[in-house]
Coordinates of C-alpha atoms in Angstrom, one line a residue:
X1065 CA -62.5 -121.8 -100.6
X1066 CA -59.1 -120.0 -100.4
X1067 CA -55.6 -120.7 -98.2
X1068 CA -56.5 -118.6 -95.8
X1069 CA -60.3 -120.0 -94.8
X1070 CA -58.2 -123.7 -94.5
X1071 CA -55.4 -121.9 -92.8
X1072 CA -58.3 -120.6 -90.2
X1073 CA -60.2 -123.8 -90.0
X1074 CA -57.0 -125.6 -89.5
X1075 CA -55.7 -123.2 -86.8
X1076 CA -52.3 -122.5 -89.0
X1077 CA -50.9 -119.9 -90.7
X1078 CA -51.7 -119.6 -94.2
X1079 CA -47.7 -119.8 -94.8
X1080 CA -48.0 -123.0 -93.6
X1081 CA -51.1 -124.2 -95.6
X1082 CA -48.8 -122.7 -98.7
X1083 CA -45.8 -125.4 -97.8
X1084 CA -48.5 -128.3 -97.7
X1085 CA -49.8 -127.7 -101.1
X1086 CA -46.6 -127.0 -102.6
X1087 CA -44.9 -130.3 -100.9
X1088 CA -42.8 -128.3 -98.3
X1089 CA -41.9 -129.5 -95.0
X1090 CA -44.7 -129.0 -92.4
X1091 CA -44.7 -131.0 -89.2
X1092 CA -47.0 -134.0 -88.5
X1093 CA -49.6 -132.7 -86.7
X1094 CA -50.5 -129.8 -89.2
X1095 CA -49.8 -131.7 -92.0
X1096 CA -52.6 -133.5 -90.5
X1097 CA -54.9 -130.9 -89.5
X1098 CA -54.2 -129.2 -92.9
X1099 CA -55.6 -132.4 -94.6
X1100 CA -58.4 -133.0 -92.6
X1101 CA -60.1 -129.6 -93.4
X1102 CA -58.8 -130.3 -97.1
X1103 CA -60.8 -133.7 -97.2
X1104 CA -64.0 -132.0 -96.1
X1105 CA -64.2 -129.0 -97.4
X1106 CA -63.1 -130.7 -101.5
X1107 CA -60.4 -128.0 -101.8
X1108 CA -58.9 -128.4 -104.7
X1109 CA -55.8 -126.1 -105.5
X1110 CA -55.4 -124.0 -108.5
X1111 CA -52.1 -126.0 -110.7
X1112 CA -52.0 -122.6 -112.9
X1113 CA -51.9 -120.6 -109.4
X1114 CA -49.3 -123.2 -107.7
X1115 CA -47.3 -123.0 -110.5
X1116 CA -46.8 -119.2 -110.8
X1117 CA -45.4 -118.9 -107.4
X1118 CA -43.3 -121.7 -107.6
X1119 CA -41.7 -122.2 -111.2
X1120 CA -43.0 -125.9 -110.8
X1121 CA -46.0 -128.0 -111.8
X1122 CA -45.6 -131.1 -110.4
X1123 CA -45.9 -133.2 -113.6
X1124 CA -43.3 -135.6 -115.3
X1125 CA -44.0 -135.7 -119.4
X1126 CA -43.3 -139.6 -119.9
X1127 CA -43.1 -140.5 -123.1
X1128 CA -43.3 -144.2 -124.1
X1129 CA -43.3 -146.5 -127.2
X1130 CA -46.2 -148.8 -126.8
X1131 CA -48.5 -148.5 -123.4
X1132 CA -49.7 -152.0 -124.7
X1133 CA -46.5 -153.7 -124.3
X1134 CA -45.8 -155.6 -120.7
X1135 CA -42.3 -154.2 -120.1
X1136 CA -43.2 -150.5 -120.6
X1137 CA -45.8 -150.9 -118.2
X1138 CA -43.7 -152.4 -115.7
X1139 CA -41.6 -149.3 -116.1
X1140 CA -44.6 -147.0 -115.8
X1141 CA -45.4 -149.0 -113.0
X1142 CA -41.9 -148.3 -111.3
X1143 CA -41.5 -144.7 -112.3
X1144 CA -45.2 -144.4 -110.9
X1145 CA -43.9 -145.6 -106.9
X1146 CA -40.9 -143.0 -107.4
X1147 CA -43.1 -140.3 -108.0
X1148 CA -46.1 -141.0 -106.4
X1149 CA -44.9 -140.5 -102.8
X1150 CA -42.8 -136.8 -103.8
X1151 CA -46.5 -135.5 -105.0
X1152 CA -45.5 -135.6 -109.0
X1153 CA -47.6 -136.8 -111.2
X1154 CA -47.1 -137.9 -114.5
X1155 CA -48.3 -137.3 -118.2
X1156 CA -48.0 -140.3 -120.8
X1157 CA -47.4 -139.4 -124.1
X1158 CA -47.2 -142.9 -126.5
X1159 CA -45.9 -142.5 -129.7
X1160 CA -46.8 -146.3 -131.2
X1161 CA -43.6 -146.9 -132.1
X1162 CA -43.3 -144.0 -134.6
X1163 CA -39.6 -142.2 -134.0
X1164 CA -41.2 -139.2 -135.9
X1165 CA -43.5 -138.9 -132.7
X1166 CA -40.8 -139.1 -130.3
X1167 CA -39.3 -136.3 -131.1
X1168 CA -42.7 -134.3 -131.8
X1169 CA -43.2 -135.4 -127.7
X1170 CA -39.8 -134.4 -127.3
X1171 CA -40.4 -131.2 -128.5
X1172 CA -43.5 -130.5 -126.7
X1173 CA -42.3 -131.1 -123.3
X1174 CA -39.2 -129.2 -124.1
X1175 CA -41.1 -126.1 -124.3
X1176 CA -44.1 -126.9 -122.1
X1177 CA -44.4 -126.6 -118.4
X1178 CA -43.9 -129.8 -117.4
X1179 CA -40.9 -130.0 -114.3
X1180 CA -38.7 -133.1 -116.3
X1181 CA -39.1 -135.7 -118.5
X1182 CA -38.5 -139.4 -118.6
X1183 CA -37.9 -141.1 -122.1
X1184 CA -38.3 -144.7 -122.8
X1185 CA -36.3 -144.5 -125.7
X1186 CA -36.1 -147.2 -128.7
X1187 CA -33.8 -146.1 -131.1
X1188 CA -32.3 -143.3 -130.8
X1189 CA -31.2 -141.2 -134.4
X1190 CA -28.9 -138.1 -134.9
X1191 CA -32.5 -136.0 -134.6
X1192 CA -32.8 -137.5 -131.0
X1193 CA -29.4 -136.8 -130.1
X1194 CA -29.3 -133.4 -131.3
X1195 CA -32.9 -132.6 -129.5
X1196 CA -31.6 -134.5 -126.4
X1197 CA -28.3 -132.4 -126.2
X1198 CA -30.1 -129.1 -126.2
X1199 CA -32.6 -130.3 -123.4
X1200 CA -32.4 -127.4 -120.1
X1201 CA -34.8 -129.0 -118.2
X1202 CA -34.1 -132.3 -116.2
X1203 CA -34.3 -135.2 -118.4
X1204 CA -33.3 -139.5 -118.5
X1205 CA -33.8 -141.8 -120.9
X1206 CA -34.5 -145.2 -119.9
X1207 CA -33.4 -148.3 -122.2
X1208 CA -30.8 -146.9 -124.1
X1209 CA -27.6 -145.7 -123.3
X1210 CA -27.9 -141.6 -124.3
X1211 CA -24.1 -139.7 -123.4
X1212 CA -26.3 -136.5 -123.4
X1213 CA -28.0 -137.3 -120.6
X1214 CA -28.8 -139.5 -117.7
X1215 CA -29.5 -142.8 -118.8
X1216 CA -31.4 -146.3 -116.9
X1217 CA -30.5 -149.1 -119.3
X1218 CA -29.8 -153.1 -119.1
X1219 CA -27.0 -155.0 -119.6
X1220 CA -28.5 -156.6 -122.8
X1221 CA -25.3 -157.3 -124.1
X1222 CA -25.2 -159.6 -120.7
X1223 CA -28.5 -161.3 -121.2
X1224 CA -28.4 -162.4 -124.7
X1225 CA -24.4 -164.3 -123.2
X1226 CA -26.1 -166.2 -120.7
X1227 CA -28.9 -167.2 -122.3
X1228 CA -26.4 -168.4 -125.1
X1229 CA -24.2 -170.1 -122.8
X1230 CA -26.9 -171.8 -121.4
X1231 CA -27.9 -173.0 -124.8
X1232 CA -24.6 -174.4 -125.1
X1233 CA -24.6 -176.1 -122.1
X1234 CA -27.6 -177.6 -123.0
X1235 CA -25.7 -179.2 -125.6
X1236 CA -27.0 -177.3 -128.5
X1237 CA -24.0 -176.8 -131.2
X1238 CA -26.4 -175.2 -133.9
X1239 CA -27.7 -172.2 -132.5
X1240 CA -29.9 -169.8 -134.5
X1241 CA -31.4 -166.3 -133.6
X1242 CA -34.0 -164.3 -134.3
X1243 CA -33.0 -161.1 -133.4
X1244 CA -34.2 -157.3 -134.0
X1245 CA -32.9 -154.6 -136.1
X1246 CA -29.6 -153.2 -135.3
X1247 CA -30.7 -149.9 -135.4
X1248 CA -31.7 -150.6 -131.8
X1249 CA -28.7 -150.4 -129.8
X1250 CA -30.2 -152.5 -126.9
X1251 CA -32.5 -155.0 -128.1
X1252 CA -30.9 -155.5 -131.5
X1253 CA -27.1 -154.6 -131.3
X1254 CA -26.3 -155.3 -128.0
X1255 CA -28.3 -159.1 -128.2
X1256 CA -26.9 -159.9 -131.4
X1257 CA -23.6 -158.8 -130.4
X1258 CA -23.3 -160.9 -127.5
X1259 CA -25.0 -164.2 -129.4
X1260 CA -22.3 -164.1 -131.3
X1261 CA -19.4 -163.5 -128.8
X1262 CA -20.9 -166.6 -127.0
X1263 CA -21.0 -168.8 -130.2
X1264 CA -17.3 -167.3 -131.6
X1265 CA -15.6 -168.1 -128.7
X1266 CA -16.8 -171.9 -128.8
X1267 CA -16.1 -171.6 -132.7
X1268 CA -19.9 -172.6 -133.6
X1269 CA -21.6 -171.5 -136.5
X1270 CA -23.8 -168.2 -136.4
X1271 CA -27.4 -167.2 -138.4
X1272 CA -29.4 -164.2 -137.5
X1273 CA -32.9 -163.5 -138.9
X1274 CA -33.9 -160.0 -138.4
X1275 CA -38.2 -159.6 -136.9
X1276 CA -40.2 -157.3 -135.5
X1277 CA -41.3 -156.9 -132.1
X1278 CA -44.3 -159.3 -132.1
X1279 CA -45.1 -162.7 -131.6
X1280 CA -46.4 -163.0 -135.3
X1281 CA -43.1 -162.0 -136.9
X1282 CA -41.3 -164.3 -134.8
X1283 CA -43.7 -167.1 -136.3
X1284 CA -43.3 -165.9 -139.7
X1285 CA -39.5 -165.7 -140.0
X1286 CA -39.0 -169.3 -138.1
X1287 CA -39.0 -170.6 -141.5
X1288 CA -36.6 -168.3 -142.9
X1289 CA -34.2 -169.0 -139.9
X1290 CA -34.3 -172.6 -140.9
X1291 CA -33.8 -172.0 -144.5
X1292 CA -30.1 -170.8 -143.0
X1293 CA -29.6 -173.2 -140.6
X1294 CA -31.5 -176.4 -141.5
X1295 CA -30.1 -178.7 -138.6
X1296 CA -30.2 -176.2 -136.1
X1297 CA -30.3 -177.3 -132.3
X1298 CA -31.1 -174.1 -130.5
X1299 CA -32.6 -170.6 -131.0
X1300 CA -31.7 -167.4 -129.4
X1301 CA -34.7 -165.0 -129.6
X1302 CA -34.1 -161.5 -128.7
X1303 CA -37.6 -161.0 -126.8
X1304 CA -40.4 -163.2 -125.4
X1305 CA -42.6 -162.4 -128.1
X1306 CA -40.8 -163.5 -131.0
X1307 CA -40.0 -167.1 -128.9
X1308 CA -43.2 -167.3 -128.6
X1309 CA -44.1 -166.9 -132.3
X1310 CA -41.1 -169.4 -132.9
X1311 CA -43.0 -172.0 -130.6
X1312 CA -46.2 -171.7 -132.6
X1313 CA -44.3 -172.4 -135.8
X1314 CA -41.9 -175.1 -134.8
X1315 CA -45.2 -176.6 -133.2
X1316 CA -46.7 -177.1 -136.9
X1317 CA -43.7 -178.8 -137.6
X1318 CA -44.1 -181.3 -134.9
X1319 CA -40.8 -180.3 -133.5
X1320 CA -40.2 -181.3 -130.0
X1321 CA -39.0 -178.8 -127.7
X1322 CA -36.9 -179.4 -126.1
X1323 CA -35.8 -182.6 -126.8
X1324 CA -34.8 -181.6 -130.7
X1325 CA -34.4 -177.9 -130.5
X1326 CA -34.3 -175.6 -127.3
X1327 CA -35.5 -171.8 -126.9
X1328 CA -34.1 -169.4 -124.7
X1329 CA -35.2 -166.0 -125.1
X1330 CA -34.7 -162.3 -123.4
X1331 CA -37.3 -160.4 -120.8
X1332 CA -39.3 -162.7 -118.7
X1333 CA -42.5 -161.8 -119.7
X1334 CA -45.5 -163.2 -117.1
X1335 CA -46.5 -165.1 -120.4
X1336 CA -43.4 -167.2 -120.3
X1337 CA -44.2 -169.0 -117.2
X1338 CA -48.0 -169.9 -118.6
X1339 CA -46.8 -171.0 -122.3
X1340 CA -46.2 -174.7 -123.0
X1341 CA -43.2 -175.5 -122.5
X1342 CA -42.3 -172.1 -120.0
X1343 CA -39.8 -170.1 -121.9
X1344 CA -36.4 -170.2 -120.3
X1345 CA -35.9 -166.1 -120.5
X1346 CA -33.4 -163.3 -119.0
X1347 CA -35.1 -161.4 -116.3
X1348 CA -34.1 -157.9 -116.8
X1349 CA -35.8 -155.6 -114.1
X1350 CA -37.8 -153.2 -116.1
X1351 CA -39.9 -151.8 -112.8
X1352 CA -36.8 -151.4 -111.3
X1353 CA -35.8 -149.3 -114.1
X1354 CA -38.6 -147.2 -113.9
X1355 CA -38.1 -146.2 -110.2
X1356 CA -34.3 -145.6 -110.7
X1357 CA -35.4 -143.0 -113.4
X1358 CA -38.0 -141.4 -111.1
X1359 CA -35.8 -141.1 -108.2
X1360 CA -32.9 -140.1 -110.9
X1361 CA -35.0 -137.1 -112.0
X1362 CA -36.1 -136.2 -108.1
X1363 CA -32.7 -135.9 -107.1
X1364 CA -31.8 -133.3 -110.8
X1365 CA -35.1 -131.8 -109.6
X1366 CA -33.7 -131.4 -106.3
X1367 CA -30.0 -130.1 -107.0
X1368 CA -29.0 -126.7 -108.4
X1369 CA -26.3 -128.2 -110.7
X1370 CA -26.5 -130.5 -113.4
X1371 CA -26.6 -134.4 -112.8
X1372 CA -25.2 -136.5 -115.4
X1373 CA -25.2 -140.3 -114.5
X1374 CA -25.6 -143.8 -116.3
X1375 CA -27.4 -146.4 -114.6
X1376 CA -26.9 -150.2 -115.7
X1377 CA -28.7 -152.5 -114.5
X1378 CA -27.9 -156.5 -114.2
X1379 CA -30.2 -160.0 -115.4
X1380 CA -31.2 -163.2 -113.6
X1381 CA -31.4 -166.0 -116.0
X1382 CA -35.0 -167.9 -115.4
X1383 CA -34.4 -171.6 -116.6
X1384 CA -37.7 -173.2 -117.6
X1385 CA -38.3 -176.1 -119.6
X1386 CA -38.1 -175.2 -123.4
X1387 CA -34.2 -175.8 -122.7
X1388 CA -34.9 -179.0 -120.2
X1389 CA -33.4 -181.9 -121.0

């Protein structure tokens, strides 16, 4: 089956048949006869073919930290409705975490064929800044601020304040936090930065234990945390997954939450609504991210001249009842 037998069979010109496939404007009624013929003959167009005559193939290069993790597929999920309805499709490359990979993925969709690229970036090192600033083809990272580049990121710094405040509120005077490495701009600087702005301004005492991103590390340095901060009232945890970790621990204590300590935490997981108590947690609108970045790179893969903008977005606080009274 070539253009020109569905051009025939759909009584257009093969011109027109060329503008379907390659996402150009044809009117309704073609567009349907065109699709019709498509459906039942199987035609399936050549990508090589398609993109030779148009410089383009269609396809986003993705690359992401950890698939597994609920927030990155809420911004798959977002970037996925962006590009979905323009015809792109999308190639996930996840690096588990590993910065060395990153940049291999970075490299490979420099030089490969794919149209743009969207980067769920963790932290980002002199290497990614350098391979970042030499990027031709459209490109955004999404978490972290990048000046390079277009960037989609949260007001982290914003989240871990309110959720602070709200500890304080509360009636907590003894707040802890177990946070994430500053190395981590977002997650880790940004959180820790603003749990302490909260706590300096009300002139209460500070302690930050450093985990990693899983709810086991969260259980194992809970003791660590309390080591520093024996009569502590509160705890600040920079994701869901560490308070959840905390919970677990504290439990084996027979700690009452809230009524002796309260948890407030950042992200909003689906889990914190389930757990018992519900974690009180900072929505930040990850799938919301994700489709500002896809409609970021359709508009750079729609203009002739470079588009360099930052995107921040804001945080809803979701009370629940591990800060209750």
């Amino acid at each position: 089956m070539t253009i020109q037998k569905i051009a025939k069979l759909a009584g257009v010109s093969p011109a027109t048949v060329s503008r379907y496939l390659n996402h150009g404007y044809v009117s309704k009624e073609k567009r349907a006869a065109i699709a019709k013929v498509i459906d039942e003959t199987g035609y399936t167009p050549s990508l090589s073919a398609q993109t030779l005559r148009s410089n383009k193939c269609n396809l986003i290069g993705v690359i992401v930290p950890k698939i597994s993790s609920e927030s990155i597929s809420r911004v798959v999920s977002g970037i996925a409705d962006a590009l979905g309805e323009s015809g792109y499709n999308i190639i996930l490359a996840n690096t588990d975490n590993d910065t060395g990979k990153e940049l291999e993925f970075l490299q490979i969709f420099k030089n490969t064929t794919v149209d743009g690229v969207l980067f769920l970036a963790t932290i980002l090192s002199k290497e990614h800044h350098q391979l970042l600033a030499e990027y031709k083809k459209p490109i955004v990272v999404i978490g972290q601020q990048a000046e390079e580049c277009s960037s989609v990121y949260h007001d982290d710094y914003g989240a871990a304040c309110v959720a602070v405040s709200h500890l304080t509120e509360r009636g907590c005077r003894k707040i802890g936090m177990l946070g994430v490495t500053r190395d981590d701009l977002s997650a880790g600087q940004a959180r820790e930065d603003g749990y302490r702005a909260v706590l300096q301004k009300k002139g209460l005492p500070a302690e930050n234990v450093t985990c990693a991103f899983q709810i086991e590390s969260g259980r194992e340095k809970m003791p660590e945390l309390l080591k520093k901060m024996p009569d502590l009232d509160g705890v600040f945890c920079a994701t869901d997954a560490i308070a959840f970790g905390a919970v677990s621990y504290l439990r084996k204590l027979n700690k009452k939450i809230p009524r002796e300590i309260k948890i407030a935490a950042v992200g909003d997981a689906k889990m914190a609504d389930v757990v018992s108590p519900s974690m009180t947690s900072v929505h930040l609108y990850y799938k919301t991210a994700g489709r500002e970045a896809g409609r970021l790179i359709l508009d750079m893969l729609a203009s002739d001249c470079k588009i360099l903008k930052q995107i921040k977005l804001g945080y809803t606080l979701m009370e629940r009842e591990s800060t209750g009274e």
